[in-house]
Short mmCIF file of C-alpha atoms in Angstrom, two decimals:
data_model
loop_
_atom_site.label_atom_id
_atom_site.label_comp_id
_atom_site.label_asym_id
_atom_site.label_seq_id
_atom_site.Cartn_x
_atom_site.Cartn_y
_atom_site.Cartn_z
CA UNK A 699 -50.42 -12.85 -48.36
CA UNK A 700 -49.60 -14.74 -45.40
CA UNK A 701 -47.17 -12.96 -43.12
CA UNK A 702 -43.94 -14.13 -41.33
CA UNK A 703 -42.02 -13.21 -38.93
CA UNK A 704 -38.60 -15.22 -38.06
CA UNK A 705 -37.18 -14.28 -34.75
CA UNK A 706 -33.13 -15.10 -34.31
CA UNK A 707 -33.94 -15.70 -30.22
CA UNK A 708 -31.16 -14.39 -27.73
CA UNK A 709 -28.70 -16.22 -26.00
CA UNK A 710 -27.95 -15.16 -22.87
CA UNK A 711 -25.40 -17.42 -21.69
CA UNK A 712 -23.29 -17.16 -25.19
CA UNK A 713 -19.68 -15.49 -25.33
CA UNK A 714 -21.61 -13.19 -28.08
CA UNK A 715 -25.24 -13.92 -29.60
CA UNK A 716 -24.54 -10.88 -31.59
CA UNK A 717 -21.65 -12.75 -33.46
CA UNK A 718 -23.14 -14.85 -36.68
CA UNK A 719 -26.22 -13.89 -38.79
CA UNK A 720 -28.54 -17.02 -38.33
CA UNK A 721 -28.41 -18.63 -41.79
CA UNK A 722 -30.61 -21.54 -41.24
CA UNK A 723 -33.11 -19.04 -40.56
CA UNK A 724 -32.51 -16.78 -43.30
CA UNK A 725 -32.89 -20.01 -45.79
CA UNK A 726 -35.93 -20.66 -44.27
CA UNK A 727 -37.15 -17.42 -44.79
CA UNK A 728 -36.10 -17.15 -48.40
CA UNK A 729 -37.73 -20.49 -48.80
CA UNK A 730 -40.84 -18.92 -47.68
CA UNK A 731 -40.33 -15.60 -49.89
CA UNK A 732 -40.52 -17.94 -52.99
CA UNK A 733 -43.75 -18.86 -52.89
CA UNK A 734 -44.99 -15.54 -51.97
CA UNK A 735 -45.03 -14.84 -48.24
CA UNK A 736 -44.20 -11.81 -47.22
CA UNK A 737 -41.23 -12.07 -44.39
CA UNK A 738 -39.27 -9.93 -42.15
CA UNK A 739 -36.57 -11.28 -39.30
CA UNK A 740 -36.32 -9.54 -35.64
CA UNK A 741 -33.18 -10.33 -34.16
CA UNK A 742 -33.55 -10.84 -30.66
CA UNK A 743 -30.12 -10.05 -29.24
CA UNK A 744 -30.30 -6.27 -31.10
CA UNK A 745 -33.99 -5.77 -30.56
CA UNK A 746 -36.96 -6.99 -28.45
CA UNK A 747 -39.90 -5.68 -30.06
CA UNK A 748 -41.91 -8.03 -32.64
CA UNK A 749 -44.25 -6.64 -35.39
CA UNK A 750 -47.88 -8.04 -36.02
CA UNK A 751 -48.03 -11.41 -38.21
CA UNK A 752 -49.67 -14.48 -38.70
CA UNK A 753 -46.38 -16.68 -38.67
CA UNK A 754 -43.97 -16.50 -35.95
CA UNK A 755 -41.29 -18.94 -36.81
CA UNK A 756 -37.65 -19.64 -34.60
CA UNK A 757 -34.85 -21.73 -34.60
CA UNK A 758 -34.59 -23.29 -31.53
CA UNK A 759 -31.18 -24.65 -29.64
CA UNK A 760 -31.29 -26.17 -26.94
CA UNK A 761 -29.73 -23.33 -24.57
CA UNK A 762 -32.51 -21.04 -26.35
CA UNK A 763 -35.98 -22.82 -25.38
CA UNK A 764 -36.98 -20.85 -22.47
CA UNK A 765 -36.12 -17.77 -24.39
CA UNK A 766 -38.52 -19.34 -27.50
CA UNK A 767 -41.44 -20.02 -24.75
CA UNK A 768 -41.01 -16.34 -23.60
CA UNK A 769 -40.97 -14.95 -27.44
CA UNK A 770 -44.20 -17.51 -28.33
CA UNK A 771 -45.73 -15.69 -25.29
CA UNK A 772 -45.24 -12.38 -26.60
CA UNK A 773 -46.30 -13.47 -30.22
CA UNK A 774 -49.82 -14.11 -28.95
CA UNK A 775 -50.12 -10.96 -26.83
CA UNK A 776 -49.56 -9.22 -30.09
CA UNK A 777 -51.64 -11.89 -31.77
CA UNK A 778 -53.48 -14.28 -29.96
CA UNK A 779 -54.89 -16.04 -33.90
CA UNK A 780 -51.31 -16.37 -34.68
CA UNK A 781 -49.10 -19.74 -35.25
CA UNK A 782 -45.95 -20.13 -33.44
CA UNK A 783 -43.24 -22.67 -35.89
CA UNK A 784 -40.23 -24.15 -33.97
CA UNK A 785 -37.14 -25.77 -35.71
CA UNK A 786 -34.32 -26.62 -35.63
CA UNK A 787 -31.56 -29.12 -33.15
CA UNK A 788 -33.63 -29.21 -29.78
CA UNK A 789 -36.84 -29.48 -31.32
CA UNK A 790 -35.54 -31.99 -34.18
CA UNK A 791 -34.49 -34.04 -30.80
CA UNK A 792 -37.34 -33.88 -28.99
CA UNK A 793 -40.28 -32.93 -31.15
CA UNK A 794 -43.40 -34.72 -29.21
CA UNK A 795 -42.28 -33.01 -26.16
CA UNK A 796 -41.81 -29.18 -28.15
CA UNK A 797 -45.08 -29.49 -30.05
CA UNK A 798 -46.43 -29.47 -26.62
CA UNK A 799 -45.28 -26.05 -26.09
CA UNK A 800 -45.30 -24.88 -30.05
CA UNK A 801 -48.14 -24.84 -32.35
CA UNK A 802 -45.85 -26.17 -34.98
CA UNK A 803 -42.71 -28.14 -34.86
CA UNK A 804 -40.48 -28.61 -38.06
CA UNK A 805 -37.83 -30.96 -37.56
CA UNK A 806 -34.63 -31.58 -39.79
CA UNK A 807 -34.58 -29.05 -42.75
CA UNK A 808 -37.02 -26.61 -42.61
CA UNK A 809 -37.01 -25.16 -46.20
CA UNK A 810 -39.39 -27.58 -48.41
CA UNK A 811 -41.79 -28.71 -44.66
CA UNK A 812 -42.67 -25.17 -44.20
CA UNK A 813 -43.51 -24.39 -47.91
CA UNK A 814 -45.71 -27.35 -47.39
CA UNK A 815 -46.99 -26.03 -44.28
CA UNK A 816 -47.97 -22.48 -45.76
CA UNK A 817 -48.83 -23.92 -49.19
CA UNK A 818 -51.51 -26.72 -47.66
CA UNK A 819 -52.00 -25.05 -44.88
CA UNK A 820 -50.49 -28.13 -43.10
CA UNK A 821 -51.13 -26.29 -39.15
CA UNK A 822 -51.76 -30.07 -37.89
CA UNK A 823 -50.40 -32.55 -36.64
CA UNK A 824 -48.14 -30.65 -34.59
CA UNK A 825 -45.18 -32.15 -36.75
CA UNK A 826 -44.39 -31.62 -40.17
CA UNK A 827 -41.23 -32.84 -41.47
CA UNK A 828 -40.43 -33.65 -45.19
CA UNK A 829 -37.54 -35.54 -46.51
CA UNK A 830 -34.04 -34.47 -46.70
CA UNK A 831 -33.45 -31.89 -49.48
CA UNK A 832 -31.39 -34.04 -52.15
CA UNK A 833 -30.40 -30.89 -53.85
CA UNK A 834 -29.42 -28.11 -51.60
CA UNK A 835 -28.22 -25.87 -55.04
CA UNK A 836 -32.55 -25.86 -55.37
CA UNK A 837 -32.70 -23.24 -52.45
CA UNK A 838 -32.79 -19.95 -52.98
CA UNK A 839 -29.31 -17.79 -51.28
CA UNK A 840 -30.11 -16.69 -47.47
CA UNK A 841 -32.79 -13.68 -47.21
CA UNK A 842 -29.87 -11.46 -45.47
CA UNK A 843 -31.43 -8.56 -46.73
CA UNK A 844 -33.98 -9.02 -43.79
CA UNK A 845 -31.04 -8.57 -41.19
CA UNK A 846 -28.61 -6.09 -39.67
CA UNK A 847 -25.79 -7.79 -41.55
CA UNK A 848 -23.37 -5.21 -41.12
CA UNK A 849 -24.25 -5.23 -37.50
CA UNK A 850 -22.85 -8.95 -36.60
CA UNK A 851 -19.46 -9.06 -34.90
CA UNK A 852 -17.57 -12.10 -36.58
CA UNK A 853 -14.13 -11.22 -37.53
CA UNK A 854 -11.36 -13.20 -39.64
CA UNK A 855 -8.46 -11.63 -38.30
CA UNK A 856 -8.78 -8.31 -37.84
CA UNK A 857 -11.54 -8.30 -40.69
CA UNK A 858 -15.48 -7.86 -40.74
CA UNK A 859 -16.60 -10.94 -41.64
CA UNK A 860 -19.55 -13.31 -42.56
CA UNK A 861 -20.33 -16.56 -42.74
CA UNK A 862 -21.89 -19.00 -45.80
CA UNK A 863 -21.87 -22.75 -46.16
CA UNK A 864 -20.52 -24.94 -49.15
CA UNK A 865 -22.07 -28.23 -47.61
CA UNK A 866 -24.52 -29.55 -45.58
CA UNK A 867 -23.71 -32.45 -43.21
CA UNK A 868 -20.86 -34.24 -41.87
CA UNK A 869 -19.02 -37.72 -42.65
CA UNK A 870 -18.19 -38.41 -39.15
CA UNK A 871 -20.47 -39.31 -35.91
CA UNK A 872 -18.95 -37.99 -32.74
CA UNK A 873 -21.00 -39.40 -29.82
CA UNK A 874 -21.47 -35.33 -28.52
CA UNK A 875 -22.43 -34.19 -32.04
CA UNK A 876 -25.73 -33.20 -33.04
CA UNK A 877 -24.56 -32.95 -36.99
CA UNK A 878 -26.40 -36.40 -38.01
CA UNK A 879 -29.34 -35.46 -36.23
CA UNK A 880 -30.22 -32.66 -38.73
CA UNK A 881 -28.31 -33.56 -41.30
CA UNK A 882 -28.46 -37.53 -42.87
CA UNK A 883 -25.49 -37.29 -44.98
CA UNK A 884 -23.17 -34.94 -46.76
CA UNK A 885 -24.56 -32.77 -49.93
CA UNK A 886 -22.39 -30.44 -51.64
CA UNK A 887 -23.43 -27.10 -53.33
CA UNK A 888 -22.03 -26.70 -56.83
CA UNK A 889 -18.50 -24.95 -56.89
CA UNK A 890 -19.82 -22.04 -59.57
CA UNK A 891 -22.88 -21.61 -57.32
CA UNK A 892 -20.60 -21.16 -53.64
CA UNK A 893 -18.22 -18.37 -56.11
CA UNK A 894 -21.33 -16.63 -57.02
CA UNK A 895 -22.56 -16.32 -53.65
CA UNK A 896 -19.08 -15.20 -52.24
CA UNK A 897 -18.75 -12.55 -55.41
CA UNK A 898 -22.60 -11.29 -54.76
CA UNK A 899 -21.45 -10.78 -50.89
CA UNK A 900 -18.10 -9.13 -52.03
CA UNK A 901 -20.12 -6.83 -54.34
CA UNK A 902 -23.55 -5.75 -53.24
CA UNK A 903 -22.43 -5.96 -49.15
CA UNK A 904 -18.19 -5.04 -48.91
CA UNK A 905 -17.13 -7.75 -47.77
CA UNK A 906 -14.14 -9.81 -48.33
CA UNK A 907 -13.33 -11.72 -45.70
CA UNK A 908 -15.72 -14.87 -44.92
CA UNK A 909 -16.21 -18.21 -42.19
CA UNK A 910 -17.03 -21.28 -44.23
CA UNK A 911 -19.32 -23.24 -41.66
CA UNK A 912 -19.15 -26.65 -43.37
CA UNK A 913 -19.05 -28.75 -40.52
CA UNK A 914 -15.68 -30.25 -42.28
CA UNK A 915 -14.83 -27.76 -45.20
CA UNK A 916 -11.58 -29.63 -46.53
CA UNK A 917 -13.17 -32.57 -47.79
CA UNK A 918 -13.55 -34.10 -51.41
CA UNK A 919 -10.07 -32.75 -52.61
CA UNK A 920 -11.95 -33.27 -56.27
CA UNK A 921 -14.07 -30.49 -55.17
CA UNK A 922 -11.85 -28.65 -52.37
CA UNK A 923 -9.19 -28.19 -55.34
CA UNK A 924 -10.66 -26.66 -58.12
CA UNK A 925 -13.01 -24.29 -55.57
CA UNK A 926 -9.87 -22.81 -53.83
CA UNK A 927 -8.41 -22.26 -57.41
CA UNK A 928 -11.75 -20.13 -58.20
CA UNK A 929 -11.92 -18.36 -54.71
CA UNK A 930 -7.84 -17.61 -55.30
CA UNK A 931 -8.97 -15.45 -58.27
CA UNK A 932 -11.71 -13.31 -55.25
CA UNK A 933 -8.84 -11.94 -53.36
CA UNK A 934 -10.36 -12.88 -50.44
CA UNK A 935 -9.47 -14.38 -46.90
CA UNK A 936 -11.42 -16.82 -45.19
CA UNK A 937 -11.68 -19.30 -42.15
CA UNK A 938 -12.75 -22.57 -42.23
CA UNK A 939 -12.67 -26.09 -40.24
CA UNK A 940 -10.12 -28.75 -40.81
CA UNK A 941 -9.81 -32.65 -40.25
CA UNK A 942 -6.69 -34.24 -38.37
CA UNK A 943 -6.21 -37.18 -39.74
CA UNK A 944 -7.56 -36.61 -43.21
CA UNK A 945 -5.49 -33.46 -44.32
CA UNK A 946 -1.97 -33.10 -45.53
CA UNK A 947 0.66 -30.59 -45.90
CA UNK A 948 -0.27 -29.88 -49.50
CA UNK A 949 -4.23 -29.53 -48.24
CA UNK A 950 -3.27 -26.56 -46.20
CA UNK A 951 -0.86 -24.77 -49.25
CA UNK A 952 -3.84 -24.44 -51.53
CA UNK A 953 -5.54 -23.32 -48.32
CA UNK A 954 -3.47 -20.63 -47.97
CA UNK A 955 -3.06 -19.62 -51.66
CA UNK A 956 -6.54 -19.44 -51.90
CA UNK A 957 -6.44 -16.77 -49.12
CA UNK A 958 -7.40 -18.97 -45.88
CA UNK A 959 -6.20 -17.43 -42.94
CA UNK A 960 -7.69 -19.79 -39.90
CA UNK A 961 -8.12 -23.41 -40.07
CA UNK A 962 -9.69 -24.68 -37.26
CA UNK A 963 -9.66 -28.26 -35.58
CA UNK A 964 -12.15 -30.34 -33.09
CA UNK A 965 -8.76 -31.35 -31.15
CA UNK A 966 -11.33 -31.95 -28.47
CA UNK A 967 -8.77 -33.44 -25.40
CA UNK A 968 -5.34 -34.77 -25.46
CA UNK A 969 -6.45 -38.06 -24.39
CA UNK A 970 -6.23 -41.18 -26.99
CA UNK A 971 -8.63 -42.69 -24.39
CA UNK A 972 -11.33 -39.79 -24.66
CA UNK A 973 -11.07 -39.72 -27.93
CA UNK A 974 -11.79 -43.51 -28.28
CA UNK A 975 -14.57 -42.76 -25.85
CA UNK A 976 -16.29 -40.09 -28.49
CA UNK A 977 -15.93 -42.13 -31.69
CA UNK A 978 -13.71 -39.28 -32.90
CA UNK A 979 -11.79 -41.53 -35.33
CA UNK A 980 -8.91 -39.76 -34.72
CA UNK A 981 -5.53 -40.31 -33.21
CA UNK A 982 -3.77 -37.71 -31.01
CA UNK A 983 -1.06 -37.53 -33.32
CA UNK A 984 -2.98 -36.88 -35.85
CA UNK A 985 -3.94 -33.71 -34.22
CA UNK A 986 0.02 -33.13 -33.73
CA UNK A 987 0.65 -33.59 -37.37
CA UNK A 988 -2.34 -31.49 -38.45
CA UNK A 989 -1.41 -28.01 -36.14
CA UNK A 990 2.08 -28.71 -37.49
CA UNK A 991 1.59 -28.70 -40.91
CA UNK A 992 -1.52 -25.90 -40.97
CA UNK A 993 1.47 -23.90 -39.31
CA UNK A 994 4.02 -24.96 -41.36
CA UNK A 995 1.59 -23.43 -44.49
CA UNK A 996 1.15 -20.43 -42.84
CA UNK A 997 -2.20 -20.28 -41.45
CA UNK A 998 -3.36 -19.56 -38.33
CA UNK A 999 -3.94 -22.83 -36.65
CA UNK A 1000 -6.95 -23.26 -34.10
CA UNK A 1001 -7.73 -26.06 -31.76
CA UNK A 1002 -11.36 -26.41 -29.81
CA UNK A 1003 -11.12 -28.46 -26.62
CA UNK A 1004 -13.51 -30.05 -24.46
CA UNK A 1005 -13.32 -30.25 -21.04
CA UNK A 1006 -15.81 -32.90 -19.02
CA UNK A 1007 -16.62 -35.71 -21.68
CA UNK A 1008 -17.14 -39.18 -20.83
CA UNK A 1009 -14.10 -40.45 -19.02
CA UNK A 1010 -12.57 -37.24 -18.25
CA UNK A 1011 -9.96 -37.56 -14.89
CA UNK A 1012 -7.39 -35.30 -13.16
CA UNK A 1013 -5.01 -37.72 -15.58
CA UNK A 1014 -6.70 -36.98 -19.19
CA UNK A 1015 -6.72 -32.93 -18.08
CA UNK A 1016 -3.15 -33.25 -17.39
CA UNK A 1017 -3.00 -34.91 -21.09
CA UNK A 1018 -4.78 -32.10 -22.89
CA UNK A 1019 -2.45 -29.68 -21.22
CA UNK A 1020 1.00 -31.85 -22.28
CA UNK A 1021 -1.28 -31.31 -25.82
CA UNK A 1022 -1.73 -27.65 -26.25
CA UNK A 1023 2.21 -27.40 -24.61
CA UNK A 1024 3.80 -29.64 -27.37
CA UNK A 1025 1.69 -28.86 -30.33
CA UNK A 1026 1.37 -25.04 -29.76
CA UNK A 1027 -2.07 -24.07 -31.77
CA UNK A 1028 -1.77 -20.54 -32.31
CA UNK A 1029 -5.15 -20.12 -30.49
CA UNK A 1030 -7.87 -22.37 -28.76
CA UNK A 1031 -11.14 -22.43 -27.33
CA UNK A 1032 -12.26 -24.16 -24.32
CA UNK A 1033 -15.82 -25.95 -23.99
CA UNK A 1034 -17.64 -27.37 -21.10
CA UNK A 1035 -18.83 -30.46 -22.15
CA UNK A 1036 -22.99 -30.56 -22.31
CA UNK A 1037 -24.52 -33.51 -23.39
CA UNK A 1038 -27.08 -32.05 -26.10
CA UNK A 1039 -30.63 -34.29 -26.75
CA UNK A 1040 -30.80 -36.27 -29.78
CA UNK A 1041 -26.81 -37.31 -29.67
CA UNK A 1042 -25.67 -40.55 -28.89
CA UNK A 1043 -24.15 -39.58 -24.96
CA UNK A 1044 -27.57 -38.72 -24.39
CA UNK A 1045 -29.37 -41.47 -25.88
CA UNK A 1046 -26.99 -43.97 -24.44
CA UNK A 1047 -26.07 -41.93 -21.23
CA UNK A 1048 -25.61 -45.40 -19.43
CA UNK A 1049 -22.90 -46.33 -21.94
CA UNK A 1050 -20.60 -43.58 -21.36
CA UNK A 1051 -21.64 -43.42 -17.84
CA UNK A 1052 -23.69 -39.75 -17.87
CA UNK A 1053 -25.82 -38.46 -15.94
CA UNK A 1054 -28.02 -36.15 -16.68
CA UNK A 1055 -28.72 -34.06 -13.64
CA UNK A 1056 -30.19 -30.71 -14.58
CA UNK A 1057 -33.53 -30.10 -16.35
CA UNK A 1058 -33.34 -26.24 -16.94
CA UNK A 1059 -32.34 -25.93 -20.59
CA UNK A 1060 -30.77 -22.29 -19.62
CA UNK A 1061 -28.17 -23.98 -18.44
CA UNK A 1062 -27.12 -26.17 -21.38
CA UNK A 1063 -24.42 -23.86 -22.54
CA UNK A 1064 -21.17 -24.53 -23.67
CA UNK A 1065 -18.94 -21.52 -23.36
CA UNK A 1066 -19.97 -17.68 -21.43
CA UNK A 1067 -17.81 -15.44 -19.69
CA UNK A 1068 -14.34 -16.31 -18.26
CA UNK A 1069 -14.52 -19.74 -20.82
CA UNK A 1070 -16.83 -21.48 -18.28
CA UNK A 1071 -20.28 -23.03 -19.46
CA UNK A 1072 -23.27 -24.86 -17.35
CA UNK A 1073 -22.71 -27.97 -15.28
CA UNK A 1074 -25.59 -30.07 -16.22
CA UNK A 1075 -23.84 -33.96 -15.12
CA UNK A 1076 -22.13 -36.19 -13.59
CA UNK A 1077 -20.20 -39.08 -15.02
CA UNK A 1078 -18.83 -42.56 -13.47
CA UNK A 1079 -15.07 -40.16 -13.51
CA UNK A 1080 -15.92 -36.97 -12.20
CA UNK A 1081 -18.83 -34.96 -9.82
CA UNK A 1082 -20.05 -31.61 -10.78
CA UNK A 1083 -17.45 -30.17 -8.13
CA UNK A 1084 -14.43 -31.99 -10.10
CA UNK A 1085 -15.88 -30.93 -13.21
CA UNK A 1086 -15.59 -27.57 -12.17
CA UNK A 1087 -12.17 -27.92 -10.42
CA UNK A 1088 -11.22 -29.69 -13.64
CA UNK A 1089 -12.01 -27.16 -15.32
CA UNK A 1090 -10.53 -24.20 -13.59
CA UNK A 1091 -7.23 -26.08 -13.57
CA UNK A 1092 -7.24 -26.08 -17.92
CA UNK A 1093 -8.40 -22.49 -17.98
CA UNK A 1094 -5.81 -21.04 -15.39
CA UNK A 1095 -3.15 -23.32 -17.23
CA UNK A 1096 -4.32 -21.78 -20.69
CA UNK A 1097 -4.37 -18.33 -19.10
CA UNK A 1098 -0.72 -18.58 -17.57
CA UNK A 1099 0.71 -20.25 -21.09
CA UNK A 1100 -0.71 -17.92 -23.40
CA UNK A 1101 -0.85 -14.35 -21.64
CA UNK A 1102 1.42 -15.21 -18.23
CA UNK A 1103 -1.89 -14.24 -16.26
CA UNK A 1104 -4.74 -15.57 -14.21
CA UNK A 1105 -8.32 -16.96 -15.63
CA UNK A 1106 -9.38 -13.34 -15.95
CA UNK A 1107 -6.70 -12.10 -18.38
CA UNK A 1108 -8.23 -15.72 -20.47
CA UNK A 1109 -12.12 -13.71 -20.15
CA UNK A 1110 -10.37 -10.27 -21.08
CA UNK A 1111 -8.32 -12.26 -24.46
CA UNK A 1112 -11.04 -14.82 -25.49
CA UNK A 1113 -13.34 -12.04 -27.15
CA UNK A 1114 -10.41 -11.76 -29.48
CA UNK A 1115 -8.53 -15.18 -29.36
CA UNK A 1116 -10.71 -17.69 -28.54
CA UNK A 1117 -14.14 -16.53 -30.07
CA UNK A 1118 -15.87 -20.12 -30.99
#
């Protein structure tokens, strides 16, 4: 029986890498239980020792590959026979240049490549990628049974939460989106299949409060409909993300019958220009009407900004700030802007005028302590220093709005308010 290990790997620069259980992985893994492997998952961020096995298998992020070099490391100390499996975003972006670190790289979805892998024994090439899974209702649930699940930190409200997906993939192509690059297109799960999944987590674990981590959850109203009228009947509550632009008043009332208490929006900056800039399809009323209306429903309306994309000025920051002051989201996050391999700013970095100009993937985070995240460019608007100063000038305005305080009363609320 071959033997796997899946490692969640830490992240060191996150607000919290102790705050979602790592589903991709745990689908993976139950992918692997099927056919008869014999799994087990060490998380990292809760523990640092590693069992003996003859698998090792991660998925990688960008922010995470030094941390997946230093786990491979200690995977052959405890055995040197053994094969270490990459997937996921960074190595789906770059997998000639990971498989030179990695015995195996697995790009896109993982499920059906490594049952291939352990089935055929498929070790070489390096690179073993299948075909997008047409049916995603064919894979078995997550294996959270080999996790701490109770351990996580996510909240909805004041609530212990977790997370579970409906969908896989997203409509839309952002320019700083990595969504296409895993996912082709968008496949739905069955409505009767998402209910069963919410009722088994209700039941066997205690929970009943949940994040939805569709990339956009409140699509297909055909679908959206009739699954909010089945949830309704869970007496649950739930958080999800919305789409300015595509959802209405009456999209947000079966929302919040159904028991939604967040909706959350990729506002992204209050600029019509950035926007254009980002292929965001969106207008910045549209973001207007949508935190209006979510509100107007009662839910808790979220906006996450992004501070530092192509074409960003002193001028655009002062537009994001007229933004959050007229449309009031009940609470926001703010991202540094990090152009991520395998997306179109960083595949056409001459385009949107980007430079790249730091090769230490530690430092491709988004979001840490105090709301700042790692200055990796320059643009053809802005240095590194006026990135920074840029930045500093949203957060202290965010700060003083919200909580009448400096950027440190932001770093002491965001664990609460502003968690991404």
């Amino acid at each position: 029986m071959t033997r796997i290990v899946f490692i969640n790997l830490p992240q060191s620069n996150s607000l919290d890498d102790k705050l979602d259980v790592p589903l991709g992985l745990l689908y993976v893994a139950a992918a692997c239980r099927d056919i008869g492997c014999d799994i087990s998952c060490v998380d990292l961020a809760f523990d640092g020792s590693l069992p003996f096995a003859d698998i090792y298998a991660m998925t990688v992020m960008t922010t995470a590959y030094n941390a997946a070099k230093k786990a491979r490391d200690q995977c052959k100390a405890i055995n040197p026979n053994c094969l270490v499996m990459v997937g996921g975003p960074h190595p789906t972006a770059m997998p000639t240049e990971t498989a030179m670190d990695f015995d195996i790289v697995v790009p896109g979805e993982g499920e059906w490549a490594v049952q291939d892998i352990i089935w055929n024994k498929r070790f070489y090439p390096h690179i073993v990628s299948r075909q997008p899974i047409t049916n995603i209702d064919s894979l078995s649930l997550p294996a959270r049974d080999i996790v701490p699940l109770q351990e996580y930190h996510r909240k909805v409200g004041e609530e212990h939460a977790t997370s579970l997906i409906t969908a896989r993939g997203c409509p839309f192509n952002c320019s700083f989106c990595s969504s296409k690059l895993m996912f082709d297109r968008v496949r739905y799960r069955n409505v009767d299949a998402v209910i069963e999944e919410l009722k088994l987590l209700k039941d066997d674990y205690g929970y009943t409060s949940f994040v939805f981590y569709d990339d956009t959850f409140v699509l297909k109203r055909s679908r959206l409909y009739p699954m909010l009228e089945k949830i309704k009947q869970l007496n649950i509550s739930f958080r999800c993300n919305g789409r300015a632009g595509y959802n209405t008043y009456e999209d947000f009332v079966h929302l919040k019958e159904a028991g939604c208490h967040t909706v959350s929006f990729g506002v992204e900056s209050g600029s019509q220009k950035i926007l254009d800039l980002i292929n965001k399809k969106c207008k910045v009323e549209d973001n207007y009407i949508a935190i209006a209306e979510a509100k107007r429903a009662g839910l808790v309306a979220k906006a996450f900004l992004i501070v530092g994309l192509p074409g960003e000025t002193k001028e655009t920051v002062e537009e994001t700030k007229k933004f959050i002051d007229n449309a009031d989201p009940d609470c926001y996050t703010l991202f540094t802007f990090v152009p991520y391999p395998g997306t179109p700013i960083w595949n056409e970095q001459d385009k949107y005028g980007v430079e790249i100009i730091e090769s230490d993937w530690d430092k491709f985070y988004v979001i840490a302590g105090q709301g700042i995240g790692g200055v990796v460019l320059q643009t053809d608007t802005y240095s590194p220093e006026k990135l920074v100063e840029m930045r500093s000038d949203l957060l202290a305005h965010l700060s003083k709005r919200r909580w009448g305080g400096t950027v440190e009363d932001y770093e002491k609320n965001v664990t609460w308010r502003n968690v991404n």
